[in-house]
mmCIF file of C-alpha atoms and ligand atoms in Angstrom:
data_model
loop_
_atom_site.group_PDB
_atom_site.id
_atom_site.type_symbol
_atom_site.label_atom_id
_atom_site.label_comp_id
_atom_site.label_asym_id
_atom_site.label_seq_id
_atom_site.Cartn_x
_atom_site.Cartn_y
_atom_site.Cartn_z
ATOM 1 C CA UNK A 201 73.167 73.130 75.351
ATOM 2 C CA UNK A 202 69.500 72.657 75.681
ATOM 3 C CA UNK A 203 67.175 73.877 78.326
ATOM 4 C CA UNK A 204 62.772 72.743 78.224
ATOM 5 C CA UNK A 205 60.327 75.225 79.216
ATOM 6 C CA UNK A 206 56.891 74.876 81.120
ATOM 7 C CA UNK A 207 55.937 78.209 81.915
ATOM 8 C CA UNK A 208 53.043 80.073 79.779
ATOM 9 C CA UNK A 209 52.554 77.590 77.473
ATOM 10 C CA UNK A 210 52.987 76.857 74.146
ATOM 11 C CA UNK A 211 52.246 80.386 72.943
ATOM 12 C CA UNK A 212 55.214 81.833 75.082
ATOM 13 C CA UNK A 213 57.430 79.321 73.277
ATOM 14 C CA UNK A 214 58.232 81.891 70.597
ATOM 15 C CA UNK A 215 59.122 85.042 72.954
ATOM 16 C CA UNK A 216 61.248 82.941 75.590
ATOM 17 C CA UNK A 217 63.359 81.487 72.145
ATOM 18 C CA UNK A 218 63.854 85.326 71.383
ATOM 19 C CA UNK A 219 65.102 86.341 74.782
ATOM 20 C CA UNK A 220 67.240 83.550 75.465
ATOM 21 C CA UNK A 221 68.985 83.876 71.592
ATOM 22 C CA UNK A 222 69.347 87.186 72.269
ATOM 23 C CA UNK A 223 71.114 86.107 75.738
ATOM 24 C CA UNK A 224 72.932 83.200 74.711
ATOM 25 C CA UNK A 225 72.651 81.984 71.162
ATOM 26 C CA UNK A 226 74.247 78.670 71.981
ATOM 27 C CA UNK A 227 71.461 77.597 73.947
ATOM 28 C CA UNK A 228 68.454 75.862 72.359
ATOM 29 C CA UNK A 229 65.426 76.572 73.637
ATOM 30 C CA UNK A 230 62.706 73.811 73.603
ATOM 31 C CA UNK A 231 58.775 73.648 74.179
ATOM 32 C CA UNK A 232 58.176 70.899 77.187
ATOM 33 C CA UNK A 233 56.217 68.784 74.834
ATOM 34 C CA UNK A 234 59.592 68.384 72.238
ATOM 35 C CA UNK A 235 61.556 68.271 75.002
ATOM 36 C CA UNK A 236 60.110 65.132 76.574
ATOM 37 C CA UNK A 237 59.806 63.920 72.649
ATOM 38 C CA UNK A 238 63.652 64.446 72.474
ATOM 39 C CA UNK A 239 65.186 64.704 75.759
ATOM 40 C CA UNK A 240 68.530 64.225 75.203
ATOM 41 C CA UNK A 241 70.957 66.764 76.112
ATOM 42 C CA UNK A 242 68.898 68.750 78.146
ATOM 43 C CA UNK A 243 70.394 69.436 80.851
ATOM 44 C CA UNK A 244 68.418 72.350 81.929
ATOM 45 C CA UNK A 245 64.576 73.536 82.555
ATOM 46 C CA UNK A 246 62.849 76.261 82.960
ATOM 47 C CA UNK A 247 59.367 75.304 85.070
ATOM 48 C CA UNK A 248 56.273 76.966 87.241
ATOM 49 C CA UNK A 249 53.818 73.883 87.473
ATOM 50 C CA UNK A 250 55.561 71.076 85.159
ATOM 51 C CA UNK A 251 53.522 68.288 84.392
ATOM 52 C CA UNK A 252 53.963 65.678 86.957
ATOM 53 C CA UNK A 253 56.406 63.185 86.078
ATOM 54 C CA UNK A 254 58.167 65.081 83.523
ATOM 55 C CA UNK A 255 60.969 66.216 85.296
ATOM 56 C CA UNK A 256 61.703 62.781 85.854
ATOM 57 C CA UNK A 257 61.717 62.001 81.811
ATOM 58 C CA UNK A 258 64.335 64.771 80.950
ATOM 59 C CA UNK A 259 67.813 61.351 82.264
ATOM 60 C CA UNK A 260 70.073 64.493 81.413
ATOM 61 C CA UNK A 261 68.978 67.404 83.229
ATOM 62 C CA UNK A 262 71.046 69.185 86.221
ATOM 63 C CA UNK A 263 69.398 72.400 87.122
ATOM 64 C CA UNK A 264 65.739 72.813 87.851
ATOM 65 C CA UNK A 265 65.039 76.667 87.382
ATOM 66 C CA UNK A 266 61.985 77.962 88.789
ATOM 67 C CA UNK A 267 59.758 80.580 86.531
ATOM 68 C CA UNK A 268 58.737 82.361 89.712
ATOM 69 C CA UNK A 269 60.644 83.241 93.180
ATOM 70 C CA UNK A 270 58.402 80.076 94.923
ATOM 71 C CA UNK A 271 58.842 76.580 94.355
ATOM 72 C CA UNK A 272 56.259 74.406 95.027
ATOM 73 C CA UNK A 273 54.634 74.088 92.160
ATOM 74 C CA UNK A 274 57.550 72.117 91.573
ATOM 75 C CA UNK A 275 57.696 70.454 95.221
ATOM 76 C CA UNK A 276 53.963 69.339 94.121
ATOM 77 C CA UNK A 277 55.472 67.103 91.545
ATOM 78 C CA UNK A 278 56.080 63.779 93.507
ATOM 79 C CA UNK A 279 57.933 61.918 90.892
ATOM 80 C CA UNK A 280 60.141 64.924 90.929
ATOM 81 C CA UNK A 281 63.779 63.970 91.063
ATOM 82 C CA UNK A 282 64.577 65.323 94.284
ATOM 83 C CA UNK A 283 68.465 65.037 94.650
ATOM 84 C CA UNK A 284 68.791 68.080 91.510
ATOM 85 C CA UNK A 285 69.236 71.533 93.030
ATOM 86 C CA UNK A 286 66.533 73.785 92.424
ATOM 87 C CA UNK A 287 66.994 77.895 91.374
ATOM 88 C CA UNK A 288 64.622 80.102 92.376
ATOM 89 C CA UNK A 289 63.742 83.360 90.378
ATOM 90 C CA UNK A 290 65.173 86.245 92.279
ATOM 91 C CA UNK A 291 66.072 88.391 89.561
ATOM 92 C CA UNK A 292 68.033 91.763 90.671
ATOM 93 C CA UNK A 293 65.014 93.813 90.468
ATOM 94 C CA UNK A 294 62.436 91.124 92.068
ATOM 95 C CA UNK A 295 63.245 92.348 95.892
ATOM 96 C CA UNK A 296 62.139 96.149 94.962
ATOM 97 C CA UNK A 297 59.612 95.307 92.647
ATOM 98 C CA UNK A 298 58.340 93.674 95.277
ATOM 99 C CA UNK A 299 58.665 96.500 97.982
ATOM 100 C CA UNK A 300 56.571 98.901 95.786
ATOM 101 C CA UNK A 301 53.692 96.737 95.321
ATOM 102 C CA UNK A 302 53.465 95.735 99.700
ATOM 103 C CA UNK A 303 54.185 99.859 100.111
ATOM 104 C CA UNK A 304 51.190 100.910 97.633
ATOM 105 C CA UNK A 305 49.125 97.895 99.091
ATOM 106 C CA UNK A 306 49.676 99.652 102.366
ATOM 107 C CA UNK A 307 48.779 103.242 101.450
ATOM 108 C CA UNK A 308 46.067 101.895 99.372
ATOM 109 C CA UNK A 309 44.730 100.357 102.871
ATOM 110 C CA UNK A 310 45.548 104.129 104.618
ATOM 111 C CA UNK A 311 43.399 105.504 101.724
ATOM 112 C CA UNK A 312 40.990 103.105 101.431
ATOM 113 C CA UNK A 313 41.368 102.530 97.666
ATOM 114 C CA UNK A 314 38.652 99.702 97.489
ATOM 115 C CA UNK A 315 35.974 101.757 99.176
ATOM 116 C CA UNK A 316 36.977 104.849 96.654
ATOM 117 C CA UNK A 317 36.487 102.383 93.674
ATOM 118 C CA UNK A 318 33.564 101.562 94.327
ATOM 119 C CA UNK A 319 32.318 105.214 95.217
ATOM 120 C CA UNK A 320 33.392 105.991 92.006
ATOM 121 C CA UNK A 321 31.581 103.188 90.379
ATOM 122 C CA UNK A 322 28.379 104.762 92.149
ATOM 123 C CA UNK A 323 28.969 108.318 91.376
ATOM 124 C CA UNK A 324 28.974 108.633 95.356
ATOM 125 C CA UNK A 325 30.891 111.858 97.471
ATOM 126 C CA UNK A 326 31.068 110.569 100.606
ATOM 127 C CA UNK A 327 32.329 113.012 103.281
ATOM 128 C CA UNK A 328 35.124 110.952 105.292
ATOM 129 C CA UNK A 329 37.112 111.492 108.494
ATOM 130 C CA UNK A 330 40.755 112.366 107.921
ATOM 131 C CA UNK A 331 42.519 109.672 106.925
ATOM 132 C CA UNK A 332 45.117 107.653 108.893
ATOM 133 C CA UNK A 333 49.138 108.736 109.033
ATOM 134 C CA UNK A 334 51.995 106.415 107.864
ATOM 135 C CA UNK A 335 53.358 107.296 110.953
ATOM 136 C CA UNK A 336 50.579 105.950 113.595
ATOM 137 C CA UNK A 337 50.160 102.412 111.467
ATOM 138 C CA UNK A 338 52.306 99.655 112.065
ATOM 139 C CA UNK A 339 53.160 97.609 109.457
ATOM 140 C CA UNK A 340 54.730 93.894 110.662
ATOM 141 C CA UNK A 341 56.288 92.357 107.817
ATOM 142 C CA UNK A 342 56.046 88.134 107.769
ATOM 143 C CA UNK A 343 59.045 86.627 106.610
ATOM 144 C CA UNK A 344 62.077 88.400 106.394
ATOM 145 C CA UNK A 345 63.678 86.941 103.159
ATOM 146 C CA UNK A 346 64.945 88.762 99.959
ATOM 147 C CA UNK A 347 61.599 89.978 99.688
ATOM 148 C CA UNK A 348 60.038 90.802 103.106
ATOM 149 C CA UNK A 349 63.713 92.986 103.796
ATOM 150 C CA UNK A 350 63.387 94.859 100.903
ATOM 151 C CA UNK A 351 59.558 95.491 101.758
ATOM 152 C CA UNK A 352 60.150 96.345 105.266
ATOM 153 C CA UNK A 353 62.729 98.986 104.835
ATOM 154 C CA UNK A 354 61.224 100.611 102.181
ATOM 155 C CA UNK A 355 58.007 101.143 104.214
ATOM 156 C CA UNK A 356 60.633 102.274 106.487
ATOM 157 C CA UNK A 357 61.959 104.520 104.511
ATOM 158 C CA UNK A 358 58.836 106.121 103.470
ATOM 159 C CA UNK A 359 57.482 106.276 107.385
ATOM 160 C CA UNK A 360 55.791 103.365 108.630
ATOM 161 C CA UNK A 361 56.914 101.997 111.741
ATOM 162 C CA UNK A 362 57.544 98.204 110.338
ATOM 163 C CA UNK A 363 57.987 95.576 112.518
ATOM 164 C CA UNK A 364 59.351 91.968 111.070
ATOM 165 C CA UNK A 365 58.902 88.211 111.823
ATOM 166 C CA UNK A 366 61.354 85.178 110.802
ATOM 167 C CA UNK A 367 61.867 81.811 111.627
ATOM 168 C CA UNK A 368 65.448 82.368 112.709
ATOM 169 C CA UNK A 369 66.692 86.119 114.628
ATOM 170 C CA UNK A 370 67.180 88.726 111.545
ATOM 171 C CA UNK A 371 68.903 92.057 112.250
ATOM 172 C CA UNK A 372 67.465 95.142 109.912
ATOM 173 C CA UNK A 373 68.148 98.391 110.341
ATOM 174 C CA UNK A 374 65.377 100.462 111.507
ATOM 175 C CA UNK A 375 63.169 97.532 111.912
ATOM 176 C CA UNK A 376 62.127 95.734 114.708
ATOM 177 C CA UNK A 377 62.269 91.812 114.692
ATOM 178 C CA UNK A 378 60.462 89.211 116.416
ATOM 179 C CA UNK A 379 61.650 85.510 115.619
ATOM 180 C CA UNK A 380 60.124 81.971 115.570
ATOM 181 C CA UNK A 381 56.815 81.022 117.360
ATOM 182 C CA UNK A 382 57.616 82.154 120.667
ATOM 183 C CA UNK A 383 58.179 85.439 118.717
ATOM 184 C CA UNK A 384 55.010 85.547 116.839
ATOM 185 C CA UNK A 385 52.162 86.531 119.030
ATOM 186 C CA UNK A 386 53.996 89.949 120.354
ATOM 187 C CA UNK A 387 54.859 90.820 116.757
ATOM 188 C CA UNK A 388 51.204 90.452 116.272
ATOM 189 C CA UNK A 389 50.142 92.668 118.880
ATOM 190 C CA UNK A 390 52.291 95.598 117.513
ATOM 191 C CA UNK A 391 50.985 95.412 113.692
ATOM 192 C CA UNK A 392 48.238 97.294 112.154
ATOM 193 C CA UNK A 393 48.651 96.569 108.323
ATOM 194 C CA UNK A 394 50.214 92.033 108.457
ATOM 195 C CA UNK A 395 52.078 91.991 105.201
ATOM 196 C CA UNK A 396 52.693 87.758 104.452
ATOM 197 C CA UNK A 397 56.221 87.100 102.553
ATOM 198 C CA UNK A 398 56.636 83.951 103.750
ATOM 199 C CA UNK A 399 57.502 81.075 101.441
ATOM 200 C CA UNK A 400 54.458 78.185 100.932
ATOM 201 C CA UNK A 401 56.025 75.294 103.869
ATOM 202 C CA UNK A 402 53.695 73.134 105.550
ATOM 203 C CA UNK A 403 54.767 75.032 108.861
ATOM 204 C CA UNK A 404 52.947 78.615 107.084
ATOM 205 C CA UNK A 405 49.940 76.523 105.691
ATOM 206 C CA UNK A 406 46.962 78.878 106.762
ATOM 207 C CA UNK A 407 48.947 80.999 109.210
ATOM 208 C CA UNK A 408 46.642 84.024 107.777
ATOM 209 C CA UNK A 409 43.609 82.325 109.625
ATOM 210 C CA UNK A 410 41.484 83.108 112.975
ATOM 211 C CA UNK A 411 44.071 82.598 115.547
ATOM 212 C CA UNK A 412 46.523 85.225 113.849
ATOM 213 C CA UNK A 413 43.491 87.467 113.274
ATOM 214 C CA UNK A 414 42.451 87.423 116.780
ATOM 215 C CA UNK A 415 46.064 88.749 117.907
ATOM 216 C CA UNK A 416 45.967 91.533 115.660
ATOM 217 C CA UNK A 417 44.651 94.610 117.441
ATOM 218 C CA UNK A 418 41.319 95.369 115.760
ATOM 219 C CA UNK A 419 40.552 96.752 112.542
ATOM 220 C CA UNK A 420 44.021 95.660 111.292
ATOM 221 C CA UNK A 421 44.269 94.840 107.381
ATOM 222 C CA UNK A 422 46.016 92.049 105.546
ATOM 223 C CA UNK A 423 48.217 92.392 102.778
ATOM 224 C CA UNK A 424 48.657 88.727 101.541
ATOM 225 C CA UNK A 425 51.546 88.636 98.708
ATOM 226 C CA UNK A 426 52.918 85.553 99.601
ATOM 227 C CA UNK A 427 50.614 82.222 98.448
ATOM 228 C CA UNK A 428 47.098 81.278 98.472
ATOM 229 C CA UNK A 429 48.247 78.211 100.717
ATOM 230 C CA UNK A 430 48.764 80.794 103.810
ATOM 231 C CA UNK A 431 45.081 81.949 103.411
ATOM 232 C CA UNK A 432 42.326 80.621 105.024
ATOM 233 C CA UNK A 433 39.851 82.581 103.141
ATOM 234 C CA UNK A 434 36.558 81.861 105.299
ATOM 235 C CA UNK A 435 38.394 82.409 108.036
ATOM 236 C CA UNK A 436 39.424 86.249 106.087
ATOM 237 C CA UNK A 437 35.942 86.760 105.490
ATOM 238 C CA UNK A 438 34.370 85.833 108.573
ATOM 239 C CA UNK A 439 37.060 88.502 110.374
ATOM 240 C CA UNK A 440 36.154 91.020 107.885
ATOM 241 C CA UNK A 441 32.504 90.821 108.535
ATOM 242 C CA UNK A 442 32.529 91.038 112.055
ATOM 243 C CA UNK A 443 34.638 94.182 111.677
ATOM 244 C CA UNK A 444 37.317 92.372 113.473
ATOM 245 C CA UNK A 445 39.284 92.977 110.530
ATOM 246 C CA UNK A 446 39.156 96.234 108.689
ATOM 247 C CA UNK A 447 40.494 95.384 104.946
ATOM 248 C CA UNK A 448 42.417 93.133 103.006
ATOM 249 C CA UNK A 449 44.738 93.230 99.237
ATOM 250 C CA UNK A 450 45.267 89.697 98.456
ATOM 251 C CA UNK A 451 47.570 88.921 95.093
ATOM 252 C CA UNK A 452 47.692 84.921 95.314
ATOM 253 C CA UNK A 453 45.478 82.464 96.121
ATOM 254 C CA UNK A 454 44.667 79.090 96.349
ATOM 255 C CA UNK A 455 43.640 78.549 93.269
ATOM 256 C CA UNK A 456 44.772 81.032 90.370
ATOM 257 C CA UNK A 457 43.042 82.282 88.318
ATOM 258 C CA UNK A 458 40.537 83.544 91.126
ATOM 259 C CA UNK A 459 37.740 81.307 90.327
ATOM 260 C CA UNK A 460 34.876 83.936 88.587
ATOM 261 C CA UNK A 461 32.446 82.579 91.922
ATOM 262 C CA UNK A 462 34.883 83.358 94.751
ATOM 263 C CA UNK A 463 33.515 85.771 97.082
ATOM 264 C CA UNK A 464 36.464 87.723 97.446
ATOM 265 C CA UNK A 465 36.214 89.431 94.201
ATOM 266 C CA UNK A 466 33.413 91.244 95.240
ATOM 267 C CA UNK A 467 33.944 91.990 99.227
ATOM 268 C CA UNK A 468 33.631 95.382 99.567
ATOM 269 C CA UNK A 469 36.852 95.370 102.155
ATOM 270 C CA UNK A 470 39.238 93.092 99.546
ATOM 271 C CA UNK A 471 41.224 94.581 96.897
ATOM 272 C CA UNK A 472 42.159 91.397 94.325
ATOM 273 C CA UNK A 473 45.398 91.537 92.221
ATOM 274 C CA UNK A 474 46.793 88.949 89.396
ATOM 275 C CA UNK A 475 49.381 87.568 91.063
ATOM 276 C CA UNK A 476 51.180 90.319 89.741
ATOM 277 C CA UNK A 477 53.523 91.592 92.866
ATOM 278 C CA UNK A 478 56.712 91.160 91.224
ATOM 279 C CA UNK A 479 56.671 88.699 88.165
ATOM 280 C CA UNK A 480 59.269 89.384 85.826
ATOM 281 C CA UNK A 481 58.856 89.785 82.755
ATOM 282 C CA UNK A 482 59.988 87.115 80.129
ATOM 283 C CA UNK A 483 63.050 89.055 79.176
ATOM 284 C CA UNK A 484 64.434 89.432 83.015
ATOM 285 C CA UNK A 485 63.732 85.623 83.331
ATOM 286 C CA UNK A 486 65.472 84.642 80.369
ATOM 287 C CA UNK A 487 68.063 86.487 81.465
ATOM 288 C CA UNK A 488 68.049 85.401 84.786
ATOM 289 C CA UNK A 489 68.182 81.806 83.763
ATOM 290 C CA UNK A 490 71.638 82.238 81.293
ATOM 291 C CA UNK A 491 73.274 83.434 83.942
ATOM 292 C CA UNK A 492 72.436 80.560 85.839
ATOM 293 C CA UNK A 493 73.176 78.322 83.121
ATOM 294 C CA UNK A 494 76.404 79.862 82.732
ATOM 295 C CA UNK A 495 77.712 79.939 86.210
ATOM 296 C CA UNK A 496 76.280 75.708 86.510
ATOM 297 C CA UNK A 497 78.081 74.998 83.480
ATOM 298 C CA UNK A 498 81.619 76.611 84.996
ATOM 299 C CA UNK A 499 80.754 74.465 88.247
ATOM 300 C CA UNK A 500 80.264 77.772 89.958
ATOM 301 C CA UNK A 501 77.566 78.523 93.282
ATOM 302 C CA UNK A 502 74.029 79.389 91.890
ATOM 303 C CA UNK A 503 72.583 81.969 93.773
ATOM 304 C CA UNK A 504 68.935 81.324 95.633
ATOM 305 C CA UNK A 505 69.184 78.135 96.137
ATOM 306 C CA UNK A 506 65.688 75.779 97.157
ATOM 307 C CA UNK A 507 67.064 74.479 100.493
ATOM 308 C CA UNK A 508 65.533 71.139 101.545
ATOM 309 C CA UNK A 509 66.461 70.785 104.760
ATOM 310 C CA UNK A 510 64.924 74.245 105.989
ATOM 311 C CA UNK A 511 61.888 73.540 103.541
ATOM 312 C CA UNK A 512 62.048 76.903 101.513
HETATM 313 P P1 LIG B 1512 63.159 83.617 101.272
HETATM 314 O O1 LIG B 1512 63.237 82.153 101.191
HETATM 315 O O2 LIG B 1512 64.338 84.466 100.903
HETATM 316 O O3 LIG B 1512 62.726 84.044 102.755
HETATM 317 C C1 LIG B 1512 61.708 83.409 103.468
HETATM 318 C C2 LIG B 1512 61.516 84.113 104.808
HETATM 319 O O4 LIG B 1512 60.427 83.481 105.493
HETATM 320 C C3 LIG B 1512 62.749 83.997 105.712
HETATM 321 O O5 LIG B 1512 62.883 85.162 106.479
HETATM 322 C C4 LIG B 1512 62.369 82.823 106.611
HETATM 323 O O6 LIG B 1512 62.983 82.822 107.883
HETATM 324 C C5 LIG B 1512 60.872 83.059 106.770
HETATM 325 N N1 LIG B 1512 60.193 81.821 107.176
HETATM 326 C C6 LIG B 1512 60.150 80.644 106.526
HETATM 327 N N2 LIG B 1512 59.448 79.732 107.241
HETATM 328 C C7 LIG B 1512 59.057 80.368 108.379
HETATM 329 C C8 LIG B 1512 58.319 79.986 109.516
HETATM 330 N N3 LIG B 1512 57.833 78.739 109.659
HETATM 331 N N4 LIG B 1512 58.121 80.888 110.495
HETATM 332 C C9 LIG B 1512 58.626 82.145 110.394
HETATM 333 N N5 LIG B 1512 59.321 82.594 109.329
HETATM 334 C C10 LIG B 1512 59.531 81.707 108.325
HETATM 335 O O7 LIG B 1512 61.896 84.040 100.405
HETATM 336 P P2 LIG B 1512 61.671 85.335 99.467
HETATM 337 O O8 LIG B 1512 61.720 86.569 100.297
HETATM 338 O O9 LIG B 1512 62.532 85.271 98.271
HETATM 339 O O10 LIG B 1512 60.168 85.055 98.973
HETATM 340 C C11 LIG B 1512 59.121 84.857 99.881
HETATM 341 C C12 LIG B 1512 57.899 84.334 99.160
HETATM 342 O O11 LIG B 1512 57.273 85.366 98.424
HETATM 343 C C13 LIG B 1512 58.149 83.246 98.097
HETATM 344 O O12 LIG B 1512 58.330 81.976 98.678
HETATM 345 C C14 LIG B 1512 56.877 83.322 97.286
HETATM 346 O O13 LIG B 1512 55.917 82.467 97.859
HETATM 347 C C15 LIG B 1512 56.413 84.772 97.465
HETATM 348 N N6 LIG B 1512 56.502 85.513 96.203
HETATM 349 C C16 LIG B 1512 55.381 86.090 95.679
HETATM 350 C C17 LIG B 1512 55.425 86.802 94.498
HETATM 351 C C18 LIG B 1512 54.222 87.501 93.968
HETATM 352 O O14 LIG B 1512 54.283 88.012 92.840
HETATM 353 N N7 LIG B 1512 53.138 87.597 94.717
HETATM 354 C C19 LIG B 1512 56.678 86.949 93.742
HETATM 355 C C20 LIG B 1512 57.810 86.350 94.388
HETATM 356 C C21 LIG B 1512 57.703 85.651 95.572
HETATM 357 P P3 LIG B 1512 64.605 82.756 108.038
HETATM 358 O O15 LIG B 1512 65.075 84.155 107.739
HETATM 359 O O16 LIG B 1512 64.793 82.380 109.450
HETATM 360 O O17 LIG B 1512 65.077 81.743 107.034
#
């Protein structure tokens, strides 16, 4: 059994061949350049941004598994071939993972981490007015998926009043939930602290822009964890400036690495982080993966699915 990998490179070839002999010695693990070389009998990959067209070159492959939770850096490939099913990384610790970065993003927003960093960079002891409870900050929650549930009732759980929005009616327990577009202004108007979950569709292409900032009540903050493709990032800064808009922690963007000129990394009112809300590590991916493999190759339901029709 072979499976190709395009996901950190050639210098990552070494450490996913440990992890998966470690899983599953049976399976040979190639580097995407040997693999389109030799494609035969590989019949599964292991991709974030594959190089367009090389899907296609791999006549034995069944399974497209996805490196991260998202997908389109695979959908962006448009000789991609379209009729195999796509996995999408949602290892068992991804959800929580995921809920402790949106609840420290929040409380870092409460405690204004970004202005105390850069206090601290100045040597500065500014005298501030007590800070803002959990309790009277309303965090709405977009997209209520494996990721934006676990997120919502931990913040929950540790106080927040959370509020969530979906593109079909969700029920969560101590949550409230607003649903589709005739949903989405009112869920606006209850949210202090908009956390984005949603998956990259061209339906949530720049839905963090002006019109969502103006229905936010003002000084609301932005926690954007979801893609750099639901950003519009002038229209971020422009909202930030005029105060209309009181903070922001974004973790992906449009294009990653942050480009060294962006403006965000140096906004006073933006906290920047690597893409780093809940990536696996190598190790839970392998694994991940070989139990994928092994439940394809008994003919059994793969979990996290890519669903076409719906787009996510
Ligand atoms: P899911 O596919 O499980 O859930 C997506 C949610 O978004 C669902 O609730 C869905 O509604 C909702 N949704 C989709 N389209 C719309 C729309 N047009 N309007 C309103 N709601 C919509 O996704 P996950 O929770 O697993 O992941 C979400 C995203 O998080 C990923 O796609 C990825 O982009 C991002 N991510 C980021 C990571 C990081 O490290 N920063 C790591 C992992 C993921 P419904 O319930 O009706 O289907």
């Amino acid at each position: 059994m072979r499976i190709a990998i395009a996901s950190g490179g050639p210098a990552a070839l070494p450490e996913w061949q440990a992890h998966f002999q470690a899983f599953d010695p049976a399976i040979e693990v190639l580097g995407w350049e040997a693999a389109q070389a030799d494609p035969a009998g590989v019949r599964y990959a292991l991709v974030w941004q594959p190089p367009h067209g090389g899907l296609a070159a791999l006549p034995d492959l069944r399974l497209i598994i996805s490196a991260g939770a998202g997908v389109d850096g695979i959908l962006d490939d448009p000789l991609r071939p379209a009729h195999l099913p796509i996995a999408r990384m949602i290892t068992d610790s991804t959800p929580d993972v995921m809920a402790e970065y949106v609840l420290s993003a929040a409380l870092m927003l409460l405690r204004e981490g970004r202005r105390m960093a850069l206090n601290q960079a100045e040597r500065r002891w500014d005298i501030l007015p007590a800070p803002r409870r959990m309790q009277d900050t309303r965090v709405g929650v977009m997209g209520l998926g494996q990721l934006g549930k676990a997120s919502a009732l931990l913040l929950a759980r540790a106080g927040f009043p959370v509020s969530g929005w979906s593109r079909t009616p969700t029920e969560l327990p101590g949550v409230r939930t607003h649903a589709g577009v005739a949903g989405f202004d009112a869920f606006l108007a209850d949210t202090d602290i908009l956390v984005c979950l949603l998956p990259a569709t061209p339906a949530t292409q720049g839905i963090l822009g002006a019109r969502t900032f103006e229905r936010l009540p003002a000084g609301a903050a932005v926690i954007n964890v979801g893609r750099g493709s639901h950003l519009d990032e002038p229209a971020l800064l422009a909202a930030l400036d005029a105060g209309r808009l009181s903070g922001a922690v974004l973790d992906v963007f449009e294009t990653e690495p942050l480009p060294a000129a962006s403006p965000l990394w140096s906004h006073p009112a933006i906290i920047v982080t690597p893409h780093y809300g809940a990536t696996p590590s190598r190790r839970d991916r392998a694994q991940h993966a070989v139990q994928l493999i092994h439940l394809a190759e008994r003919g059994q339901p793969l979990p996290h699915l890519y669903d076409a029709a719906r787009g996510y």
